[in-house]
Amino acid sequence: MKWCEVSIQTTHEATELVAEIFRDLGASGVVIEDPELINDYITSGKWDYTDIPIATETQVVTVKAYLPVNGELEGRLMTFRHEVELLEKRGVRTEPGTVSTMELADEDWSDTWKKYFHTEKPGERIVIKPTWEEYSPKDNEIVVELDPGAAFGTGTHATTSMCICELEKLVKPGMKVFDVGTGSGILSIIAAKLGAREIQAVDYDASVLKIVQENLEQNNVEKIISVAQSDLMQNIHGKADLVIANIVADIIIRLFDQLDEHLADGGTLLTSGIIEDRIDDVLNAAAAHGYSVVKRMENKGWACITFIRC
């Protein structure tokens, strides 16, 4: 089979949303080339040697996806461009928005793209590794096995990495946790490995649930975490000590309407996926529902905010 590499140049803000559009179109792989992330690697000392120069222009991210060359390709490309236009209409900056396509030779690129994904340590203890790499944990490190796939979240994006750092501090043994908008299930898996005793992971997109279940089994936490399709907390039962919502500002704002029913007294809400332009909107919604900020982190134009009931 031949493949079409579809590439778009866009903003950091739009990166994950564009990737989700690709995945909804059935892309068999998505690659994000973020010059800020590459600079971080070069300066972190994680590579013994590299001849890659420090990027001076870091505002534009390139997102690539691979679609089969068949009778559906033209329609998928038209849908992709339309969905990107809708992002702009919803206030998400996507410029420059330049789209290019290139047909690839009939080759097994499914192994080639693996060079983009390596073992990462986003927090002090949590290590995220793809299944094809070997890693021996050091000291008190906790290893999560997760391959890039059709669901959001491998730990490299700022929104997820900030959540991981906070979960290392927030999760206590025996906790009950709700993960709203679970994506790949990465945050639920981490909470389980940190000692949570019961976790309900939900997502509005029913198509990701099979992937989540596979990720749970890969990490041997399927007995701790239950998975369900849900619009916010509609299909969540009981009250949790910790609610995680790594989604987007508009959904987090809606979440406050349901939170009192599902957050235990003294419980904590961990939110992320909030672009800096929407921070005040989320803070205002929280205050209106009686929630105050415990901690606020910002990284690369994104915010991660922890709340408790006033």
CSV table of C-alpha atoms in Angstrom, one decimal:
chain,number,residue,atom,x,y,z
A,1,MET,CA,0.0,0.0,0.0
A,2,LYS,CA,1.1,3.5,-0.7
A,3,TRP,CA,0.8,6.3,1.8
A,4,CYS,CA,0.3,10.1,1.6
A,5,GLU,CA,2.2,12.2,4.1
A,6,VAL,CA,0.0,15.2,4.9
A,7,SER,CA,1.9,18.0,6.6
A,8,ILE,CA,0.6,21.2,8.2
A,9,GLN,CA,2.5,24.1,9.8
A,10,THR,CA,0.6,25.4,12.7
A,11,THR,CA,0.8,26.9,16.2
A,12,HIS,CA,1.6,25.2,19.6
A,13,GLU,CA,-2.0,26.0,20.6
A,14,ALA,CA,-3.5,24.0,17.7
A,15,THR,CA,-1.0,21.2,17.6
A,16,GLU,CA,-2.9,18.5,19.6
A,17,LEU,CA,-6.3,19.6,18.1
A,18,VAL,CA,-4.9,19.2,14.6
A,19,ALA,CA,-3.4,15.8,15.6
A,20,GLU,CA,-6.9,14.7,16.8
A,21,ILE,CA,-8.4,15.7,13.5
A,22,PHE,CA,-5.9,13.5,11.7
A,23,ARG,CA,-6.7,10.6,14.0
A,24,ASP,CA,-10.4,11.1,13.5
A,25,LEU,CA,-9.7,10.8,9.7
A,26,GLY,CA,-8.1,7.4,10.3
A,27,ALA,CA,-4.5,8.4,10.2
A,28,SER,CA,-2.2,5.4,11.0
A,29,GLY,CA,0.3,7.7,12.6
A,30,VAL,CA,0.9,11.3,13.6
A,31,VAL,CA,4.3,12.9,14.0
A,32,ILE,CA,4.7,16.3,15.8
A,33,GLU,CA,7.9,18.2,15.0
A,34,ASP,CA,8.1,20.9,17.7
A,35,PRO,CA,11.3,23.1,17.6
A,36,GLU,CA,10.8,24.1,21.2
A,37,LEU,CA,10.8,20.4,22.2
A,38,ILE,CA,13.9,19.7,20.1
A,39,ASN,CA,15.7,22.7,21.8
A,40,ASP,CA,14.7,21.3,25.2
A,41,TYR,CA,16.3,18.0,24.3
A,42,ILE,CA,19.5,19.6,23.0
A,43,THR,CA,20.0,21.7,26.1
A,44,SER,CA,18.9,19.0,28.6
A,45,GLY,CA,22.0,16.8,28.2
A,46,LYS,CA,19.9,13.7,27.4
A,47,TRP,CA,21.8,13.2,24.2
A,48,ASP,CA,25.5,12.5,24.3
A,49,TYR,CA,26.0,14.2,21.0
A,50,THR,CA,23.9,15.9,18.3
A,51,ASP,CA,24.7,18.1,15.4
A,52,ILE,CA,21.2,19.5,15.3
A,53,PRO,CA,21.4,23.3,15.7
A,54,ILE,CA,19.4,25.2,18.2
A,55,ALA,CA,16.2,26.5,16.5
A,56,THR,CA,15.8,30.2,16.6
A,57,GLU,CA,12.2,30.2,15.2
A,58,THR,CA,10.1,28.2,17.6
A,59,GLN,CA,6.6,29.5,17.0
A,60,VAL,CA,5.6,27.1,14.2
A,61,VAL,CA,5.0,23.4,14.8
A,62,THR,CA,4.8,20.9,11.9
A,63,VAL,CA,2.3,18.1,12.3
A,64,LYS,CA,2.4,15.2,9.9
A,65,ALA,CA,0.1,12.3,9.4
A,66,TYR,CA,0.0,9.3,7.1
A,67,LEU,CA,-3.2,8.4,5.1
A,68,PRO,CA,-3.6,5.5,2.7
A,69,VAL,CA,-3.6,6.4,-1.0
A,70,ASN,CA,-7.0,5.2,-2.1
A,71,GLY,CA,-10.4,6.4,-3.3
A,72,GLU,CA,-11.1,8.1,0.0
A,73,LEU,CA,-8.0,10.2,0.2
A,74,GLU,CA,-9.3,13.3,-1.7
A,75,GLY,CA,-12.4,13.4,0.6
A,76,ARG,CA,-10.3,13.0,3.7
A,77,LEU,CA,-8.0,15.9,2.6
A,78,MET,CA,-11.0,18.1,2.0
A,79,THR,CA,-12.4,17.2,5.4
A,80,PHE,CA,-9.1,17.9,7.0
A,81,ARG,CA,-8.9,21.4,5.6
A,82,HIS,CA,-12.5,22.1,6.6
A,83,GLU,CA,-11.9,21.0,10.2
A,84,VAL,CA,-8.8,23.2,10.4
A,85,GLU,CA,-11.0,26.1,9.2
A,86,LEU,CA,-13.5,25.3,12.0
A,87,LEU,CA,-10.7,25.6,14.6
A,88,GLU,CA,-10.1,29.1,13.4
A,89,LYS,CA,-13.8,30.0,13.7
A,90,ARG,CA,-13.8,28.6,17.2
A,91,GLY,CA,-10.9,31.0,18.1
A,92,VAL,CA,-8.0,28.6,17.9
A,93,ARG,CA,-5.1,30.2,16.1
A,94,THR,CA,-3.8,27.8,13.3
A,95,GLU,CA,-1.6,30.1,11.2
A,96,PRO,CA,0.4,29.8,9.0
A,97,GLY,CA,-1.8,26.7,8.3
A,98,THR,CA,0.2,25.7,5.3
A,99,VAL,CA,-0.8,22.2,4.1
A,100,SER,CA,1.4,20.0,1.9
A,101,THR,CA,1.2,16.4,0.7
A,102,MET,CA,3.7,13.9,-0.5
A,103,GLU,CA,3.2,10.4,-1.7
A,104,LEU,CA,5.5,7.9,-0.1
A,105,ALA,CA,7.0,4.8,-1.7
A,106,ASP,CA,5.4,1.5,-0.7
A,107,GLU,CA,7.4,0.9,2.4
A,108,ASP,CA,6.9,-0.1,6.0
A,109,TRP,CA,7.0,3.4,7.5
A,110,SER,CA,5.4,2.0,10.6
A,111,ASP,CA,8.9,1.2,11.9
A,112,THR,CA,10.5,4.3,10.5
A,113,TRP,CA,8.4,6.7,12.6
A,114,LYS,CA,9.5,5.1,15.8
A,115,LYS,CA,12.7,7.2,15.7
A,116,TYR,CA,10.6,10.1,16.8
A,117,PHE,CA,9.5,8.5,20.1
A,118,HIS,CA,11.8,7.5,22.9
A,119,THR,CA,11.8,6.9,26.7
A,120,GLU,CA,10.9,10.1,28.6
A,121,LYS,CA,10.9,11.1,32.3
A,122,PRO,CA,8.4,14.0,32.6
A,123,GLY,CA,8.4,14.0,36.4
A,124,GLU,CA,10.7,13.0,39.2
A,125,ARG,CA,9.6,9.3,39.3
A,126,ILE,CA,7.4,8.6,36.3
A,127,VAL,CA,9.1,7.2,33.2
A,128,ILE,CA,7.1,6.8,30.0
A,129,LYS,CA,8.6,4.3,27.5
A,130,PRO,CA,7.4,2.9,24.2
A,131,THR,CA,7.2,-0.9,24.2
A,132,TRP,CA,10.0,-1.3,21.7
A,133,GLU,CA,12.6,0.2,23.9
A,134,GLU,CA,14.3,-1.3,26.9
A,135,TYR,CA,14.7,0.6,30.2
A,136,SER,CA,15.8,-0.4,33.7
A,137,PRO,CA,14.2,1.7,36.4
A,138,LYS,CA,16.5,3.5,38.9
A,139,ASP,CA,15.8,4.0,42.5
A,140,ASN,CA,12.1,4.7,43.0
A,141,GLU,CA,11.2,5.2,39.3
A,142,ILE,CA,7.9,4.0,38.0
A,143,VAL,CA,7.8,2.9,34.4
A,144,VAL,CA,4.7,3.3,32.2
A,145,GLU,CA,4.6,1.5,28.9
A,146,LEU,CA,2.7,3.5,26.3
A,147,ASP,CA,3.0,3.6,22.5
A,148,PRO,CA,1.9,6.6,20.4
A,149,GLY,CA,-1.4,5.7,18.9
A,150,ALA,CA,-4.9,6.8,18.1
A,151,ALA,CA,-5.7,8.4,21.5
A,152,PHE,CA,-4.3,11.6,22.9
A,153,GLY,CA,-1.5,11.6,25.5
A,154,THR,CA,2.0,10.1,25.5
A,155,GLY,CA,3.4,12.4,28.2
A,156,THR,CA,5.5,14.7,26.1
A,157,HIS,CA,3.0,17.5,25.7
A,158,ALA,CA,3.2,20.3,28.3
A,159,THR,CA,-0.4,19.8,29.4
A,160,THR,CA,0.2,16.1,30.2
A,161,SER,CA,3.7,16.5,31.6
A,162,MET,CA,2.5,19.1,34.1
A,163,CYS,CA,-0.3,16.8,35.2
A,164,ILE,CA,2.2,14.0,35.7
A,165,CYS,CA,4.4,16.2,37.9
A,166,GLU,CA,1.4,17.1,40.0
A,167,LEU,CA,0.1,13.5,40.3
A,168,GLU,CA,3.4,12.5,41.8
A,169,LYS,CA,2.6,14.9,44.7
A,170,LEU,CA,-1.2,14.5,44.9
A,171,VAL,CA,-1.8,10.7,44.6
A,172,LYS,CA,-1.8,8.9,48.0
A,173,PRO,CA,-2.1,5.2,48.6
A,174,GLY,CA,-5.8,4.1,48.7
A,175,MET,CA,-7.1,7.1,46.9
A,176,LYS,CA,-10.2,7.1,44.7
A,177,VAL,CA,-9.6,8.9,41.4
A,178,PHE,CA,-11.8,10.0,38.5
A,179,ASP,CA,-10.1,10.8,35.2
A,180,VAL,CA,-12.4,12.9,32.9
A,181,GLY,CA,-11.4,12.9,29.3
A,182,THR,CA,-8.9,10.1,29.8
A,183,GLY,CA,-7.6,10.0,26.2
A,184,SER,CA,-4.9,7.3,26.1
A,185,GLY,CA,-5.5,6.5,29.8
A,186,ILE,CA,-2.0,7.7,30.7
A,187,LEU,CA,-2.9,9.7,33.8
A,188,SER,CA,-5.2,6.9,35.1
A,189,ILE,CA,-2.3,4.4,34.7
A,190,ILE,CA,0.1,6.7,36.5
A,191,ALA,CA,-2.4,7.3,39.4
A,192,ALA,CA,-2.8,3.5,39.7
A,193,LYS,CA,0.9,2.9,39.7
A,194,LEU,CA,1.3,5.6,42.4
A,195,GLY,CA,-1.1,3.7,44.7
A,196,ALA,CA,-4.7,4.8,43.9
A,197,ARG,CA,-7.0,1.9,44.8
A,198,GLU,CA,-10.0,2.7,42.5
A,199,ILE,CA,-10.1,4.7,39.3
A,200,GLN,CA,-12.9,5.5,36.9
A,201,ALA,CA,-11.6,6.7,33.6
A,202,VAL,CA,-14.1,8.2,31.1
A,203,ASP,CA,-14.0,9.8,27.7
A,204,TYR,CA,-16.7,11.3,25.5
A,205,ASP,CA,-15.1,9.7,22.4
A,206,ALA,CA,-16.1,6.0,22.6
A,207,SER,CA,-13.6,5.1,19.9
A,208,VAL,CA,-10.7,5.5,22.2
A,209,LEU,CA,-12.0,3.1,24.9
A,210,LYS,CA,-10.6,0.0,23.3
A,211,ILE,CA,-7.1,1.7,23.1
A,212,VAL,CA,-7.4,2.7,26.7
A,213,GLN,CA,-8.2,-0.8,27.7
A,214,GLU,CA,-5.2,-2.2,25.8
A,215,ASN,CA,-3.0,0.4,27.6
A,216,LEU,CA,-4.3,-0.7,31.0
A,217,GLU,CA,-3.6,-4.3,30.3
A,218,GLN,CA,-0.1,-3.5,28.9
A,219,ASN,CA,0.6,-1.9,32.3
A,220,ASN,CA,-1.2,-4.5,34.5
A,221,VAL,CA,-3.7,-2.0,36.0
A,222,GLU,CA,-6.9,-3.1,34.4
A,223,LYS,CA,-8.2,-4.4,37.8
A,224,ILE,CA,-7.9,-1.0,39.4
A,225,ILE,CA,-9.2,1.1,36.5
A,226,SER,CA,-12.7,0.9,35.0
A,227,VAL,CA,-13.3,2.6,31.6
A,228,ALA,CA,-16.6,4.0,30.2
A,229,GLN,CA,-17.9,6.4,27.6
A,230,SER,CA,-19.3,9.5,29.3
A,231,ASP,CA,-20.2,13.1,28.7
A,232,LEU,CA,-18.2,14.7,31.5
A,233,MET,CA,-19.2,12.9,34.7
A,234,GLN,CA,-22.6,11.6,33.5
A,235,ASN,CA,-21.5,7.9,33.8
A,236,ILE,CA,-19.3,8.4,36.9
A,237,HIS,CA,-20.5,6.9,40.2
A,238,GLY,CA,-19.8,8.1,43.7
A,239,LYS,CA,-17.3,10.6,45.0
A,240,ALA,CA,-13.5,10.7,44.5
A,241,ASP,CA,-10.6,12.2,46.5
A,242,LEU,CA,-9.1,13.4,43.2
A,243,VAL,CA,-10.6,14.4,39.9
A,244,ILE,CA,-8.3,14.8,36.9
A,245,ALA,CA,-9.5,16.8,33.9
A,246,ASN,CA,-6.8,17.3,31.2
A,247,ILE,CA,-9.1,18.5,28.5
A,248,VAL,CA,-9.8,22.1,27.3
A,249,ALA,CA,-11.0,25.2,29.0
A,250,ASP,CA,-14.6,25.1,27.8
A,251,ILE,CA,-15.1,21.6,29.0
A,252,ILE,CA,-13.5,22.3,32.3
A,253,ILE,CA,-15.8,25.2,32.8
A,254,ARG,CA,-18.8,22.9,32.2
A,255,LEU,CA,-17.3,20.4,34.6
A,256,PHE,CA,-17.8,22.7,37.6
A,257,ASP,CA,-21.5,22.3,37.3
A,258,GLN,CA,-21.2,18.6,38.1
A,259,LEU,CA,-18.2,18.6,40.4
A,260,ASP,CA,-19.8,18.9,43.9
A,261,GLU,CA,-21.8,15.7,43.2
A,262,HIS,CA,-18.6,13.7,42.5
A,263,LEU,CA,-15.8,15.3,44.6
A,264,ALA,CA,-15.4,14.2,48.2
A,265,ASP,CA,-15.1,16.7,51.1
A,266,GLY,CA,-11.5,17.9,51.1
A,267,GLY,CA,-11.0,16.5,47.6
A,268,THR,CA,-8.8,18.0,44.8
A,269,LEU,CA,-9.5,18.9,41.2
A,270,LEU,CA,-6.4,18.8,38.9
A,271,THR,CA,-7.1,20.6,35.6
A,272,SER,CA,-4.9,21.1,32.5
A,273,GLY,CA,-5.2,21.7,28.7
A,274,ILE,CA,-6.0,25.4,29.4
A,275,ILE,CA,-4.4,27.8,26.9
A,276,GLU,CA,-3.1,30.9,28.5
A,277,ASP,CA,-5.8,33.1,26.9
A,278,ARG,CA,-8.5,31.1,28.7
A,279,ILE,CA,-6.9,31.0,32.2
A,280,ASP,CA,-9.1,33.8,33.5
A,281,ASP,CA,-12.2,32.2,32.2
A,282,VAL,CA,-11.5,29.0,34.1
A,283,LEU,CA,-10.5,30.9,37.3
A,284,ASN,CA,-13.8,32.8,37.1
A,285,ALA,CA,-15.9,29.7,36.7
A,286,ALA,CA,-14.1,28.1,39.6
A,287,ALA,CA,-14.6,31.0,41.9
A,288,ALA,CA,-18.3,31.2,40.9
A,289,HIS,CA,-18.7,27.6,42.1
A,290,GLY,CA,-16.8,28.1,45.3
A,291,TYR,CA,-13.4,26.6,44.3
A,292,SER,CA,-10.0,28.2,45.0
A,293,VAL,CA,-6.6,27.8,43.5
A,294,VAL,CA,-4.1,25.6,45.3
A,295,LYS,CA,-1.4,25.7,42.7
A,296,ARG,CA,-0.9,27.1,39.2
A,297,MET,CA,1.7,26.0,36.7
A,298,GLU,CA,2.3,27.4,33.2
A,299,ASN,CA,4.5,25.9,30.4
A,300,LYS,CA,4.7,26.8,26.7
A,301,GLY,CA,1.5,28.7,26.6
A,302,TRP,CA,-0.5,26.1,28.6
A,303,ALA,CA,-1.7,26.1,32.2
A,304,CYS,CA,-2.2,23.3,34.8
A,305,ILE,CA,-4.3,24.5,37.8
A,306,THR,CA,-5.1,22.6,41.0
A,307,PHE,CA,-8.3,23.6,42.9
A,308,ILE,CA,-10.0,22.8,46.2
A,309,ARG,CA,-13.4,23.7,47.6
A,310,CYS,CA,-13.3,27.0,49.5
